[in-house]
C-alpha cells in the first residue's frame, strides 16, 4: 500500500512539476521555521533561572504544626489535578498557594501536579523553594506531564500531533483546555487552575463545573467521575468544532456549548440536569473577572466572612492580576486569603 502511494505521488509530481516544486519548497520552509521557532522558544524557557538562594525549605519552619494531613491519601478519594503546560519550572507564590491550599483541604486525596517542563523518568526536581515547600505535604505528588501518553486513546491524539499546531496564537491555553477534559475523562477527580485558593474540601461537588458569570461556564474548576458522558461529549466537540484562533473557543465557550446542548437550554443558570451541575458563581468564582481589583482592596474580617460564606474556592484571575503589587502583610483580600489558607507560602512571601 505504501509503495502504491509513493508511485502515485511520484506521477503527480512529474505531471505538475512547477506546482509540485513550489509545494515541496513551501512545506520544507514551513517545517524548518517550526523547528527553529520551537528551538528558540525552548531555549528561552530554559534560560529562566530554576535555582534559588533559599531553595531548601525546612518543613518544621515553614509548615505550621500540626499539619492538616492525616496519614496516606485514601485510594477511594479522587485526585486533585493541577497542570502546567509550558516549560516553566519556577512556580510562583500563587502556584504554591494553590497547591498548598488544596493539600490542606483535601487530606485524604492525592494532589497531583503535572508539569511539562520536568524531566522524564526519575530525575530529581529542580532546586526551587516552591518544590521544597510542597514536598512537606505527604499527599502532594509532582510529576512530568507526558502529553503523548495523556492524549493516547482519545479523540485529541490526532489533534495534538498536527505538525502546525504550535503556530496557533493561543496554543498553550488551548493545550491546557485539552489536558483538563482528558484528565477528567480518563481519571476523574478534581481539576483546578493554578490560580485558585481553595477554602473548603471540594470532593462533595461531583460532576460539576462553575458559572463564571451570566451565560458562561468556566473550566478553571472541574469535578467529574471517570468516563463521564459529559466529558466524552466535550472531547468530541473539542475536535469537531475546533477553532484555535479564537480566545476561549476551546475552553469556556466549549463547556457552555456542550452544557446547553446537554440540558436543552438557551441560557446558563445555576441548575442540575442529567446528573451534571452548573454551580452558582459564588461557589468557585465569588469575585467576577470584571472586579478582579477587589482582590487587592482592604476588607474587614466580617466582610471577608460574608463574602466567602458560600464559597469553596476563589479564582484569582491571574491573567489579569499578575502584574499588580500586593502588600505583605496587609488587610487586602488576597493577602488575607494567603495568610489563612496557605500559611507556609505566606510565611515565605513575608520573608522575601
Short mmCIF file of C-alpha atoms in Angstrom, two decimals:
data_model
loop_
_atom_site.label_atom_id
_atom_site.label_comp_id
_atom_site.label_asym_id
_atom_site.label_seq_id
_atom_site.Cartn_x
_atom_site.Cartn_y
_atom_site.Cartn_z
CA UNK A 1 0.00 0.00 0.00
CA UNK A 2 2.85 2.36 0.90
CA UNK A 3 4.66 1.54 -2.37
CA UNK A 4 1.47 2.24 -4.33
CA UNK A 5 1.07 5.62 -2.62
CA UNK A 6 4.68 6.54 -3.38
CA UNK A 7 4.20 5.66 -7.05
CA UNK A 8 1.04 7.79 -7.25
CA UNK A 9 2.82 10.69 -5.54
CA UNK A 10 5.72 10.40 -7.98
CA UNK A 11 3.36 10.50 -11.00
CA UNK A 12 1.60 13.59 -9.59
CA UNK A 13 4.92 15.37 -9.02
CA UNK A 14 6.16 14.55 -12.54
CA UNK A 15 2.94 15.74 -14.16
CA UNK A 16 2.78 19.02 -12.21
CA UNK A 17 6.43 19.92 -11.85
CA UNK A 18 6.20 23.71 -11.16
CA UNK A 19 3.35 23.43 -8.67
CA UNK A 20 4.85 20.34 -7.03
CA UNK A 21 8.21 22.05 -6.65
CA UNK A 22 6.55 25.12 -5.13
CA UNK A 23 4.58 22.95 -2.73
CA UNK A 24 7.62 20.96 -1.61
CA UNK A 25 9.64 24.15 -1.04
CA UNK A 26 6.75 25.64 0.98
CA UNK A 27 6.46 22.51 3.13
CA UNK A 28 10.23 22.40 3.70
CA UNK A 29 10.39 26.08 4.72
CA UNK A 30 7.34 25.69 6.98
CA UNK A 31 8.80 22.76 8.86
CA UNK A 32 12.20 24.44 9.09
CA UNK A 33 10.54 27.54 10.55
CA UNK A 34 8.57 25.48 13.08
CA UNK A 35 11.72 23.65 14.14
CA UNK A 36 13.60 26.94 14.54
CA UNK A 37 10.67 28.59 16.35
CA UNK A 38 10.28 25.71 18.79
CA UNK A 39 14.02 25.58 19.38
CA UNK A 40 14.18 29.29 20.19
CA UNK A 41 11.09 29.01 22.40
CA UNK A 42 12.51 26.01 24.29
CA UNK A 43 15.85 27.78 24.75
CA UNK A 44 14.21 30.95 26.04
CA UNK A 45 12.14 28.93 28.51
CA UNK A 46 15.21 27.01 29.66
CA UNK A 47 17.06 30.27 30.35
CA UNK A 48 14.64 31.08 33.18
CA UNK A 49 16.62 30.52 36.42
CA UNK A 50 15.49 27.37 38.23
CA UNK A 51 17.73 27.80 41.27
CA UNK A 52 17.06 29.98 44.27
CA UNK A 53 19.30 31.10 47.13
CA UNK A 54 16.68 29.77 49.54
CA UNK A 55 15.86 26.59 47.61
CA UNK A 56 15.83 24.25 50.60
CA UNK A 57 12.88 24.79 52.93
CA UNK A 58 12.73 23.31 56.40
CA UNK A 59 9.28 21.75 56.80
CA UNK A 60 9.12 22.38 60.52
CA UNK A 61 9.92 26.06 59.96
CA UNK A 62 7.55 26.90 57.13
CA UNK A 63 4.74 24.39 57.57
CA UNK A 64 2.91 25.06 60.85
CA UNK A 65 2.30 22.04 63.05
CA UNK A 66 0.12 20.09 63.29
CA UNK A 67 -0.44 19.56 59.58
CA UNK A 68 -3.97 19.10 58.31
CA UNK A 69 -2.77 15.86 56.73
CA UNK A 70 -3.73 12.52 58.23
CA UNK A 71 -1.67 9.55 57.04
CA UNK A 72 -1.68 8.28 53.47
CA UNK A 73 -4.25 9.56 50.92
CA UNK A 74 -7.27 7.32 50.55
CA UNK A 75 -7.41 5.34 47.25
CA UNK A 76 -11.17 5.92 47.14
CA UNK A 77 -10.85 9.71 47.19
CA UNK A 78 -10.46 11.32 43.77
CA UNK A 79 -7.22 13.03 42.82
CA UNK A 80 -6.90 16.81 42.67
CA UNK A 81 -5.04 17.78 39.48
CA UNK A 82 -3.01 20.87 38.60
CA UNK A 83 -1.38 21.21 35.16
CA UNK A 84 1.46 23.39 33.84
CA UNK A 85 1.60 23.07 30.03
CA UNK A 86 4.52 25.45 29.43
CA UNK A 87 8.17 24.58 30.03
CA UNK A 88 8.32 26.67 33.21
CA UNK A 89 9.69 25.01 36.33
CA UNK A 90 9.76 28.10 38.57
CA UNK A 91 6.41 28.11 40.41
CA UNK A 92 5.09 31.46 41.59
CA UNK A 93 3.76 32.26 45.06
CA UNK A 94 0.22 31.87 43.72
CA UNK A 95 1.04 28.49 42.17
CA UNK A 96 2.48 27.33 45.50
CA UNK A 97 -0.53 28.68 47.40
CA UNK A 98 -2.95 26.89 45.07
CA UNK A 99 -1.31 23.51 45.64
CA UNK A 100 -0.79 24.08 49.38
CA UNK A 101 -4.40 25.15 49.95
CA UNK A 102 -5.66 22.11 48.01
CA UNK A 103 -3.38 19.79 50.01
CA UNK A 104 -4.60 21.18 53.34
CA UNK A 105 -8.30 20.98 52.44
CA UNK A 106 -8.04 17.51 50.83
CA UNK A 107 -6.01 15.41 53.30
CA UNK A 108 -7.48 12.13 52.01
CA UNK A 109 -6.71 12.91 48.33
CA UNK A 110 -3.60 12.89 46.20
CA UNK A 111 -2.83 16.37 44.93
CA UNK A 112 -1.10 15.70 41.60
CA UNK A 113 0.89 18.49 39.94
CA UNK A 114 1.73 17.71 36.28
CA UNK A 115 4.44 19.89 34.70
CA UNK A 116 5.56 19.65 31.07
CA UNK A 117 8.96 21.19 31.84
CA UNK A 118 10.05 18.47 34.25
CA UNK A 119 12.49 15.82 33.10
CA UNK A 120 11.03 12.40 32.41
CA UNK A 121 11.78 9.23 34.37
CA UNK A 122 13.23 9.52 37.85
CA UNK A 123 15.12 12.82 37.61
CA UNK A 124 15.11 14.96 40.73
CA UNK A 125 13.08 18.16 40.91
CA UNK A 126 14.77 21.49 40.17
CA UNK A 127 16.14 23.34 43.20
CA UNK A 128 13.41 25.86 43.80
CA UNK A 129 11.82 26.92 47.08
CA UNK A 130 8.28 26.01 45.95
CA UNK A 131 9.17 22.37 45.23
CA UNK A 132 10.97 22.15 48.56
CA UNK A 133 7.96 23.61 50.38
CA UNK A 134 5.36 21.47 48.62
CA UNK A 135 7.36 18.30 49.36
CA UNK A 136 6.49 18.92 53.01
CA UNK A 137 2.94 17.79 52.26
CA UNK A 138 2.81 13.97 52.02
CA UNK A 139 -0.25 14.00 49.75
CA UNK A 140 1.37 16.23 47.07
CA UNK A 141 2.92 14.49 44.05
CA UNK A 142 4.83 16.49 41.40
CA UNK A 143 5.22 14.59 38.13
CA UNK A 144 6.26 15.20 34.49
CA UNK A 145 3.38 15.83 32.07
CA UNK A 146 3.59 13.29 29.23
CA UNK A 147 1.20 14.68 26.62
CA UNK A 148 1.58 11.77 24.19
CA UNK A 149 0.57 9.32 26.89
CA UNK A 150 -2.21 11.56 28.21
CA UNK A 151 -3.93 12.03 24.83
CA UNK A 152 -3.46 8.44 23.64
CA UNK A 153 -6.71 6.58 23.14
CA UNK A 154 -8.77 9.79 22.95
CA UNK A 155 -10.16 11.91 20.07
CA UNK A 156 -7.50 14.53 20.88
CA UNK A 157 -4.49 12.36 19.98
CA UNK A 158 -4.67 13.19 16.27
CA UNK A 159 -5.41 16.84 17.06
CA UNK A 160 -2.26 17.13 19.20
CA UNK A 161 0.05 15.67 16.56
CA UNK A 162 -0.89 18.04 13.73
CA UNK A 163 2.56 19.48 12.79
CA UNK A 164 1.47 23.15 12.52
CA UNK A 165 -0.32 23.21 15.89
CA UNK A 166 2.34 25.41 17.54
CA UNK A 167 1.63 28.23 15.07
CA UNK A 168 -1.73 28.95 16.65
CA UNK A 169 -1.79 32.14 18.75
CA UNK A 170 -3.37 30.58 21.85
CA UNK A 171 -1.66 27.19 21.71
CA UNK A 172 -0.71 26.95 25.40
CA UNK A 173 -4.15 27.93 26.78
CA UNK A 174 -5.82 25.57 24.29
CA UNK A 175 -3.40 22.80 25.28
CA UNK A 176 -4.38 23.39 28.90
CA UNK A 177 -8.07 23.20 27.92
CA UNK A 178 -7.38 19.88 26.22
CA UNK A 179 -5.48 18.43 29.18
CA UNK A 180 -8.18 19.13 31.74
CA UNK A 181 -11.04 17.48 29.86
CA UNK A 182 -8.90 14.41 29.06
CA UNK A 183 -7.78 14.13 32.71
CA UNK A 184 -11.40 14.25 33.83
CA UNK A 185 -12.42 11.69 31.20
CA UNK A 186 -9.61 9.23 31.90
CA UNK A 187 -9.14 9.52 35.67
CA UNK A 188 -11.90 11.66 37.12
CA UNK A 189 -11.44 13.68 40.30
CA UNK A 190 -10.96 17.43 40.52
CA UNK A 191 -9.12 19.78 38.17
CA UNK A 192 -8.05 23.27 39.29
CA UNK A 193 -6.16 26.06 37.56
CA UNK A 194 -3.00 27.14 39.35
CA UNK A 195 -4.56 30.49 40.29
CA UNK A 196 -7.14 29.13 42.74
CA UNK A 197 -7.03 29.41 46.52
CA UNK A 198 -9.03 26.53 47.99
CA UNK A 199 -11.05 27.24 51.14
CA UNK A 200 -13.03 24.01 51.64
CA UNK A 201 -12.96 20.38 50.56
CA UNK A 202 -14.38 20.09 47.04
CA UNK A 203 -14.99 16.34 46.95
CA UNK A 204 -18.77 16.63 47.51
CA UNK A 205 -19.10 18.77 44.36
CA UNK A 206 -19.31 15.83 41.96
CA UNK A 207 -19.97 16.05 38.21
CA UNK A 208 -19.93 19.82 38.47
CA UNK A 209 -18.47 22.98 36.95
CA UNK A 210 -18.89 26.63 37.82
CA UNK A 211 -20.74 29.55 36.27
CA UNK A 212 -18.24 32.33 35.61
CA UNK A 213 -20.86 34.99 35.01
CA UNK A 214 -24.10 35.40 33.07
CA UNK A 215 -24.45 32.65 30.46
CA UNK A 216 -20.79 31.48 30.60
CA UNK A 217 -19.29 28.39 32.25
CA UNK A 218 -15.60 28.22 33.11
CA UNK A 219 -13.32 25.17 33.21
CA UNK A 220 -10.85 26.52 35.78
CA UNK A 221 -12.64 24.15 38.18
CA UNK A 222 -13.97 20.77 37.06
CA UNK A 223 -15.10 17.81 39.15
CA UNK A 224 -16.21 14.61 37.40
CA UNK A 225 -16.29 10.88 37.81
CA UNK A 226 -14.10 9.00 35.30
CA UNK A 227 -15.55 8.15 31.89
CA UNK A 228 -18.47 10.51 32.36
CA UNK A 229 -20.52 11.01 29.19
CA UNK A 230 -20.42 14.81 29.57
CA UNK A 231 -16.61 14.79 29.37
CA UNK A 232 -16.77 12.46 26.38
CA UNK A 233 -19.02 14.96 24.60
CA UNK A 234 -16.55 17.74 25.49
CA UNK A 235 -13.69 15.80 23.88
CA UNK A 236 -15.75 15.18 20.75
CA UNK A 237 -16.81 18.83 20.50
CA UNK A 238 -13.20 19.92 21.04
CA UNK A 239 -12.23 18.19 17.81
CA UNK A 240 -15.42 18.60 15.75
CA UNK A 241 -15.90 22.33 16.45
CA UNK A 242 -12.22 23.23 16.76
CA UNK A 243 -11.01 26.81 16.36
CA UNK A 244 -7.65 27.58 17.96
CA UNK A 245 -7.63 31.16 16.65
CA UNK A 246 -10.44 32.45 18.89
CA UNK A 247 -9.72 33.01 22.58
CA UNK A 248 -11.88 30.81 24.81
CA UNK A 249 -13.47 28.83 21.98
CA UNK A 250 -11.95 25.57 23.27
CA UNK A 251 -12.40 26.49 26.94
CA UNK A 252 -15.36 28.38 28.47
CA UNK A 253 -17.24 28.54 25.15
CA UNK A 254 -16.86 24.80 24.60
CA UNK A 255 -18.17 23.91 28.06
CA UNK A 256 -21.04 26.35 27.62
CA UNK A 257 -21.94 24.91 24.20
CA UNK A 258 -21.92 21.32 25.46
CA UNK A 259 -23.86 22.10 28.66
CA UNK A 260 -26.59 23.97 26.76
CA UNK A 261 -26.99 21.01 24.43
CA UNK A 262 -26.79 18.56 27.35
CA UNK A 263 -29.63 20.35 29.16
CA UNK A 264 -31.52 21.56 26.05
CA UNK A 265 -31.42 25.18 27.28
CA UNK A 266 -30.56 28.55 25.74
CA UNK A 267 -29.32 30.41 28.84
CA UNK A 268 -26.95 29.16 31.54
CA UNK A 269 -28.24 29.30 35.10
CA UNK A 270 -27.47 27.58 38.40
CA UNK A 271 -29.03 24.16 37.90
CA UNK A 272 -28.53 20.43 37.65
CA UNK A 273 -29.68 18.29 34.75
CA UNK A 274 -28.91 14.70 33.79
CA UNK A 275 -26.54 14.44 36.73
CA UNK A 276 -24.32 17.45 35.88
CA UNK A 277 -24.43 20.63 37.98
CA UNK A 278 -23.71 24.23 36.97
CA UNK A 279 -22.68 25.84 40.26
CA UNK A 280 -23.65 29.39 41.18
CA UNK A 281 -20.81 31.94 40.70
CA UNK A 282 -20.22 32.40 44.45
CA UNK A 283 -19.18 28.74 44.83
CA UNK A 284 -15.86 28.98 42.96
CA UNK A 285 -15.92 32.38 41.21
CA UNK A 286 -17.04 34.74 44.01
CA UNK A 287 -15.02 37.63 42.55
CA UNK A 288 -16.12 38.24 38.92
CA UNK A 289 -13.27 38.74 36.48
CA UNK A 290 -14.54 42.26 35.83
CA UNK A 291 -13.98 43.07 39.54
CA UNK A 292 -10.58 41.38 39.95
CA UNK A 293 -9.09 44.55 41.52
CA UNK A 294 -11.24 43.88 44.60
CA UNK A 295 -8.71 41.18 45.47
CA UNK A 296 -6.18 43.93 46.24
CA UNK A 297 -8.54 46.08 48.31
CA UNK A 298 -8.63 46.01 52.11
CA UNK A 299 -11.59 44.22 53.68
CA UNK A 300 -12.60 43.69 57.32
CA UNK A 301 -12.88 40.24 58.89
CA UNK A 302 -16.69 40.44 58.81
CA UNK A 303 -16.68 41.49 55.15
CA UNK A 304 -14.38 38.59 54.33
CA UNK A 305 -16.65 36.15 56.16
CA UNK A 306 -19.79 37.41 54.41
CA UNK A 307 -18.09 37.43 51.03
CA UNK A 308 -16.87 33.85 51.28
CA UNK A 309 -19.52 32.10 53.41
CA UNK A 310 -20.90 30.17 50.41
CA UNK A 311 -17.54 29.81 48.68
CA UNK A 312 -15.41 26.68 48.25
CA UNK A 313 -12.53 28.25 46.31
CA UNK A 314 -11.53 31.67 44.98
CA UNK A 315 -10.30 32.16 41.43
CA UNK A 316 -7.62 34.88 41.36
CA UNK A 317 -7.81 35.64 37.60
CA UNK A 318 -4.01 35.62 37.28
CA UNK A 319 -4.14 36.55 33.59
CA UNK A 320 -5.47 39.96 34.67
CA UNK A 321 -4.00 40.36 38.16
CA UNK A 322 -0.45 39.01 37.85
CA UNK A 323 1.22 42.42 37.43
CA UNK A 324 -0.45 44.05 40.43
CA UNK A 325 1.63 44.69 43.55
CA UNK A 326 0.39 43.00 46.73
CA UNK A 327 1.49 44.37 50.09
CA UNK A 328 2.51 41.65 52.57
CA UNK A 329 1.28 41.80 55.26
CA UNK A 330 -1.86 43.86 54.71
CA UNK A 331 -5.64 43.72 55.01
CA UNK A 332 -6.03 43.22 51.27
CA UNK A 333 -8.48 40.42 50.47
CA UNK A 334 -5.83 38.41 48.62
CA UNK A 335 -3.26 38.83 51.42
CA UNK A 336 -5.81 37.55 53.94
CA UNK A 337 -6.56 34.53 51.74
CA UNK A 338 -2.84 33.72 51.55
CA UNK A 339 -2.48 34.09 55.32
CA UNK A 340 -5.42 31.80 56.18
CA UNK A 341 -5.34 29.11 53.52
CA UNK A 342 -1.67 28.73 52.50
CA UNK A 343 0.25 29.84 55.61
CA UNK A 344 3.51 28.16 54.58
CA UNK A 345 3.60 30.02 51.26
CA UNK A 346 2.58 33.19 53.08
CA UNK A 347 5.49 32.81 55.50
CA UNK A 348 7.89 32.56 52.54
CA UNK A 349 6.32 35.64 50.97
CA UNK A 350 6.81 37.63 54.19
CA UNK A 351 10.44 36.52 54.41
CA UNK A 352 11.13 37.52 50.79
#
